[in-house]
mmCIF file of C-alpha atoms in Angstrom:
data_model
loop_
_atom_site.group_PDB
_atom_site.id
_atom_site.type_symbol
_atom_site.label_atom_id
_atom_site.label_comp_id
_atom_site.label_asym_id
_atom_site.label_seq_id
_atom_site.Cartn_x
_atom_site.Cartn_y
_atom_site.Cartn_z
ATOM 1 C CA MET Z 2 -3.409 0.884 21.695
ATOM 2 C CA GLY Z 3 -1.802 -2.202 23.199
ATOM 3 C CA MET Z 4 -3.157 -5.632 22.400
ATOM 4 C CA MET Z 5 -6.045 -6.195 19.908
ATOM 5 C CA SER Z 6 -7.870 -9.510 19.631
ATOM 6 C CA PHE Z 7 -8.912 -11.068 16.336
ATOM 7 C CA LEU Z 8 -10.764 -14.202 15.263
ATOM 8 C CA LYS Z 9 -8.033 -16.754 14.626
ATOM 9 C CA ASP Z 10 -10.020 -18.721 12.070
ATOM 10 C CA ALA Z 11 -10.924 -15.749 9.803
ATOM 11 C CA GLY Z 12 -8.860 -13.655 7.463
ATOM 12 C CA GLU Z 13 -6.357 -13.638 4.641
ATOM 13 C CA LYS Z 14 -4.702 -17.003 4.063
ATOM 14 C CA LEU Z 15 -1.071 -15.812 4.117
ATOM 15 C CA PHE Z 16 0.241 -18.905 5.877
ATOM 16 C CA GLY Z 17 -0.453 -21.117 2.849
ATOM 17 C CA LYS Z 18 2.764 -19.990 1.149
ATOM 18 C CA PRO Z 19 5.322 -22.787 0.568
ATOM 19 C CA GLU Z 20 7.898 -21.462 3.062
ATOM 20 C CA VAL Z 21 5.319 -21.114 5.809
ATOM 21 C CA LYS Z 22 3.739 -24.531 5.067
ATOM 22 C CA ALA Z 23 7.211 -26.138 5.188
ATOM 23 C CA ALA Z 24 7.955 -24.532 8.550
ATOM 24 C CA GLU Z 25 4.485 -25.485 9.820
ATOM 25 C CA ALA Z 26 5.018 -29.134 8.829
ATOM 26 C CA ALA Z 27 8.454 -29.189 10.495
ATOM 27 C CA ALA Z 28 7.035 -27.713 13.696
ATOM 28 C CA ALA Z 29 4.170 -30.220 13.728
ATOM 29 C CA ALA Z 30 6.476 -33.199 13.099
ATOM 30 C CA ALA Z 31 9.008 -32.161 15.733
ATOM 31 C CA PRO Z 32 7.844 -29.248 17.858
ATOM 32 C CA THR Z 33 11.378 -28.277 18.895
ATOM 33 C CA PRO Z 34 12.157 -24.675 19.851
ATOM 34 C CA GLU Z 35 14.088 -24.321 16.604
ATOM 35 C CA ALA Z 36 11.158 -25.567 14.452
ATOM 36 C CA VAL Z 37 8.663 -23.222 16.244
ATOM 37 C CA ALA Z 38 11.132 -20.336 15.811
ATOM 38 C CA ALA Z 39 11.407 -21.086 12.072
ATOM 39 C CA LEU Z 40 7.597 -21.158 11.792
ATOM 40 C CA SER Z 41 7.317 -17.877 13.672
ATOM 41 C CA ALA Z 42 9.941 -16.233 11.421
ATOM 42 C CA ALA Z 43 8.323 -17.459 8.187
ATOM 43 C CA ALA Z 44 4.853 -16.329 9.310
ATOM 44 C CA GLY Z 45 6.212 -12.916 10.410
ATOM 45 C CA GLN Z 46 7.826 -12.431 6.992
ATOM 46 C CA ALA Z 47 4.566 -13.329 5.239
ATOM 47 C CA ILE Z 48 2.655 -10.741 7.284
ATOM 48 C CA ALA Z 49 5.304 -8.072 6.724
ATOM 49 C CA GLY Z 50 5.157 -8.773 2.991
ATOM 50 C CA TYR Z 51 1.390 -8.355 3.048
ATOM 51 C CA VAL Z 52 1.647 -4.955 4.833
ATOM 52 C CA VAL Z 53 4.216 -3.752 2.282
ATOM 53 C CA ALA Z 54 2.069 -5.066 -0.626
ATOM 54 C CA GLN Z 55 -0.822 -2.916 0.627
ATOM 55 C CA GLY Z 56 1.310 0.202 0.094
ATOM 56 C CA LEU Z 57 1.277 1.198 3.744
ATOM 57 C CA SER Z 58 4.309 3.297 4.700
ATOM 58 C CA VAL Z 59 5.949 2.344 7.998
ATOM 59 C CA ASP Z 60 9.422 3.605 8.924
ATOM 60 C CA GLY Z 61 11.436 0.864 10.618
ATOM 61 C CA LEU Z 62 8.696 -1.736 10.113
ATOM 62 C CA ASP Z 63 9.336 -4.701 12.434
ATOM 63 C CA ILE Z 64 6.824 -7.547 12.501
ATOM 64 C CA GLY Z 65 7.229 -10.661 14.569
ATOM 65 C CA PHE Z 66 4.940 -13.657 14.958
ATOM 66 C CA ASP Z 67 4.817 -15.911 18.005
ATOM 67 C CA ALA Z 68 3.503 -19.272 16.778
ATOM 68 C CA SER Z 69 2.940 -20.579 20.309
ATOM 69 C CA THR Z 70 0.421 -17.767 21.099
ATOM 70 C CA SER Z 71 -0.651 -16.889 17.523
ATOM 71 C CA THR Z 72 0.245 -13.278 18.288
ATOM 72 C CA VAL Z 73 1.791 -10.657 15.958
ATOM 73 C CA THR Z 74 3.911 -7.843 17.361
ATOM 74 C CA VAL Z 75 4.252 -4.849 15.074
ATOM 75 C CA ALA Z 76 6.539 -1.857 15.621
ATOM 76 C CA GLY Z 77 7.694 1.160 13.640
ATOM 77 C CA GLN Z 78 6.692 4.725 12.983
ATOM 78 C CA VAL Z 79 3.725 5.856 10.835
ATOM 79 C CA ALA Z 80 2.617 9.300 9.688
ATOM 80 C CA ASP Z 81 -0.986 9.210 10.904
ATOM 81 C CA GLN Z 82 -3.588 7.290 12.917
ATOM 82 C CA ALA Z 83 -5.317 5.963 9.803
ATOM 83 C CA THR Z 84 -2.106 4.277 8.574
ATOM 84 C CA LYS Z 85 -1.503 2.802 12.032
ATOM 85 C CA GLU Z 86 -4.986 1.326 12.149
ATOM 86 C CA LYS Z 87 -4.696 -0.099 8.626
ATOM 87 C CA VAL Z 88 -1.384 -1.758 9.530
ATOM 88 C CA LEU Z 89 -2.972 -3.315 12.610
ATOM 89 C CA LEU Z 90 -5.836 -4.632 10.477
ATOM 90 C CA CYS Z 91 -3.388 -6.097 7.944
ATOM 91 C CA CYS Z 92 -1.585 -7.930 10.759
ATOM 92 C CA GLY Z 93 -4.737 -9.137 12.515
ATOM 93 C CA ASN Z 94 -7.094 -10.016 9.673
ATOM 94 C CA VAL Z 95 -4.906 -13.016 8.844
ATOM 95 C CA LYS Z 96 -6.115 -16.596 9.302
ATOM 96 C CA GLY Z 97 -4.111 -17.996 12.228
ATOM 97 C CA VAL Z 98 -3.643 -14.691 14.098
ATOM 98 C CA ALA Z 99 -5.426 -14.343 17.419
ATOM 99 C CA GLY Z 100 -3.957 -11.039 18.567
ATOM 100 C CA VAL Z 101 -1.801 -8.078 17.581
ATOM 101 C CA ASN Z 102 0.544 -6.347 20.030
ATOM 102 C CA ASP Z 103 0.672 -2.701 18.863
ATOM 103 C CA LEU Z 104 4.027 -0.958 19.332
ATOM 104 C CA LEU Z 105 3.554 1.506 16.470
ATOM 105 C CA VAL Z 106 4.315 5.184 17.003
ATOM 106 C CA VAL Z 107 2.193 7.857 15.253
ATOM 107 C CA GLN Z 108 3.963 11.086 14.193
ATOM 108 C CA ALA Z 109 0.740 13.135 14.108
ATOM 109 C CA PRO Z 110 -1.761 11.657 16.600
ATOM 110 C CA GLU Z 111 -5.445 11.923 15.747
ATOM 111 C CA PRO Z 112 -8.626 10.527 17.338
ATOM 112 C CA GLU Z 113 -8.783 6.730 17.151
ATOM 113 C CA ALA Z 114 -11.348 4.945 15.025
ATOM 114 C CA GLN Z 115 -13.910 2.547 16.424
ATOM 115 C CA TRP Z 116 -13.733 -1.134 15.479
ATOM 116 C CA HIS Z 117 -16.365 -3.542 14.179
ATOM 117 C CA THR Z 118 -16.109 -7.282 13.720
ATOM 118 C CA VAL Z 119 -18.233 -8.390 10.761
ATOM 119 C CA VAL Z 120 -20.910 -10.956 11.498
ATOM 120 C CA SER Z 121 -23.030 -13.015 9.093
ATOM 121 C CA GLY Z 122 -25.616 -10.771 7.398
ATOM 122 C CA ASP Z 123 -23.542 -7.578 7.739
ATOM 123 C CA ASN Z 124 -22.937 -5.211 4.875
ATOM 124 C CA LEU Z 125 -21.335 -1.794 4.854
ATOM 125 C CA SER Z 126 -24.683 0.034 4.713
ATOM 126 C CA LYS Z 127 -25.918 -1.807 7.764
ATOM 127 C CA ILE Z 128 -22.711 -1.059 9.636
ATOM 128 C CA ALA Z 129 -22.884 2.625 8.612
ATOM 129 C CA LYS Z 130 -26.452 2.828 9.893
ATOM 130 C CA ALA Z 131 -25.387 1.355 13.221
ATOM 131 C CA PHE Z 132 -22.407 3.692 13.697
ATOM 132 C CA TYR Z 133 -23.445 6.864 11.869
ATOM 133 C CA GLY Z 134 -27.226 6.614 11.785
ATOM 134 C CA ASP Z 135 -27.167 6.800 7.980
ATOM 135 C CA PRO Z 136 -26.704 3.750 5.702
ATOM 136 C CA ASN Z 137 -25.598 6.071 2.862
ATOM 137 C CA LYS Z 138 -22.365 6.777 4.779
ATOM 138 C CA TYR Z 139 -21.055 3.302 3.862
ATOM 139 C CA PRO Z 140 -18.409 4.826 1.471
ATOM 140 C CA VAL Z 141 -16.722 6.401 4.520
ATOM 141 C CA ILE Z 142 -16.169 2.915 5.973
ATOM 142 C CA PHE Z 143 -15.154 1.500 2.606
ATOM 143 C CA GLU Z 144 -12.523 4.256 2.055
ATOM 144 C CA ALA Z 145 -11.270 3.858 5.624
ATOM 145 C CA ASN Z 146 -10.486 0.201 4.994
ATOM 146 C CA LYS Z 147 -8.807 0.502 1.604
ATOM 147 C CA PRO Z 148 -6.606 -1.089 0.280
ATOM 148 C CA MET Z 149 -7.599 -4.169 2.308
ATOM 149 C CA LEU Z 150 -11.130 -3.902 0.885
ATOM 150 C CA SER Z 151 -11.286 -3.995 -2.900
ATOM 151 C CA HIS Z 152 -15.091 -3.695 -3.185
ATOM 152 C CA PRO Z 153 -17.850 -2.600 -0.744
ATOM 153 C CA ASP Z 154 -19.575 -5.969 -1.038
ATOM 154 C CA LYS Z 155 -16.485 -8.069 -0.267
ATOM 155 C CA ILE Z 156 -16.484 -8.313 3.504
ATOM 156 C CA TYR Z 157 -16.587 -11.595 5.467
ATOM 157 C CA PRO Z 158 -17.639 -12.750 8.946
ATOM 158 C CA GLY Z 159 -14.808 -12.399 11.433
ATOM 159 C CA GLN Z 160 -13.150 -9.556 9.557
ATOM 160 C CA MET Z 161 -12.421 -6.474 11.657
ATOM 161 C CA LEU Z 162 -13.095 -3.082 10.129
ATOM 162 C CA ARG Z 163 -12.070 0.394 11.221
ATOM 163 C CA ILE Z 164 -14.911 2.887 11.624
ATOM 164 C CA PRO Z 165 -13.444 6.405 11.540
ATOM 165 C CA PRO Z 166 -15.095 9.347 13.228
ATOM 166 C CA LEU Z 167 -17.146 11.493 10.803
#
């Protein structure tokens, strides 16, 4: 898939954790290569922890964050395309992340999903109508974005969603 772009100012607030905030403060006070590297490492660990917390299985999961470009690089091996796409969403739908470099390998390749960036006024029914021609197909989109989505009404502008083929 290569590089995916995300809205840097939207997403989960994973970088508010104490270890990331401390590294961020150190890098802001003295932007030395060591301080930026520490910030990158702390942010990468926070994103990796989020992926694991979502219950997504990735063999050899390796997540790195480049603070200077706000880019995540994710590598490893996943069982299917849906898991790959969910991992990419976990990495990219994080406040402070502008892009995700996809190095994941899929064991059983399948057709790729389409992507939709939520705008103000969107809801899953409206998105389902646009992609599938039927607003009642919104549960397909909701299920495709679990566990990141906990409820069909809890989407936000800037969030990227996967829209699987029917």
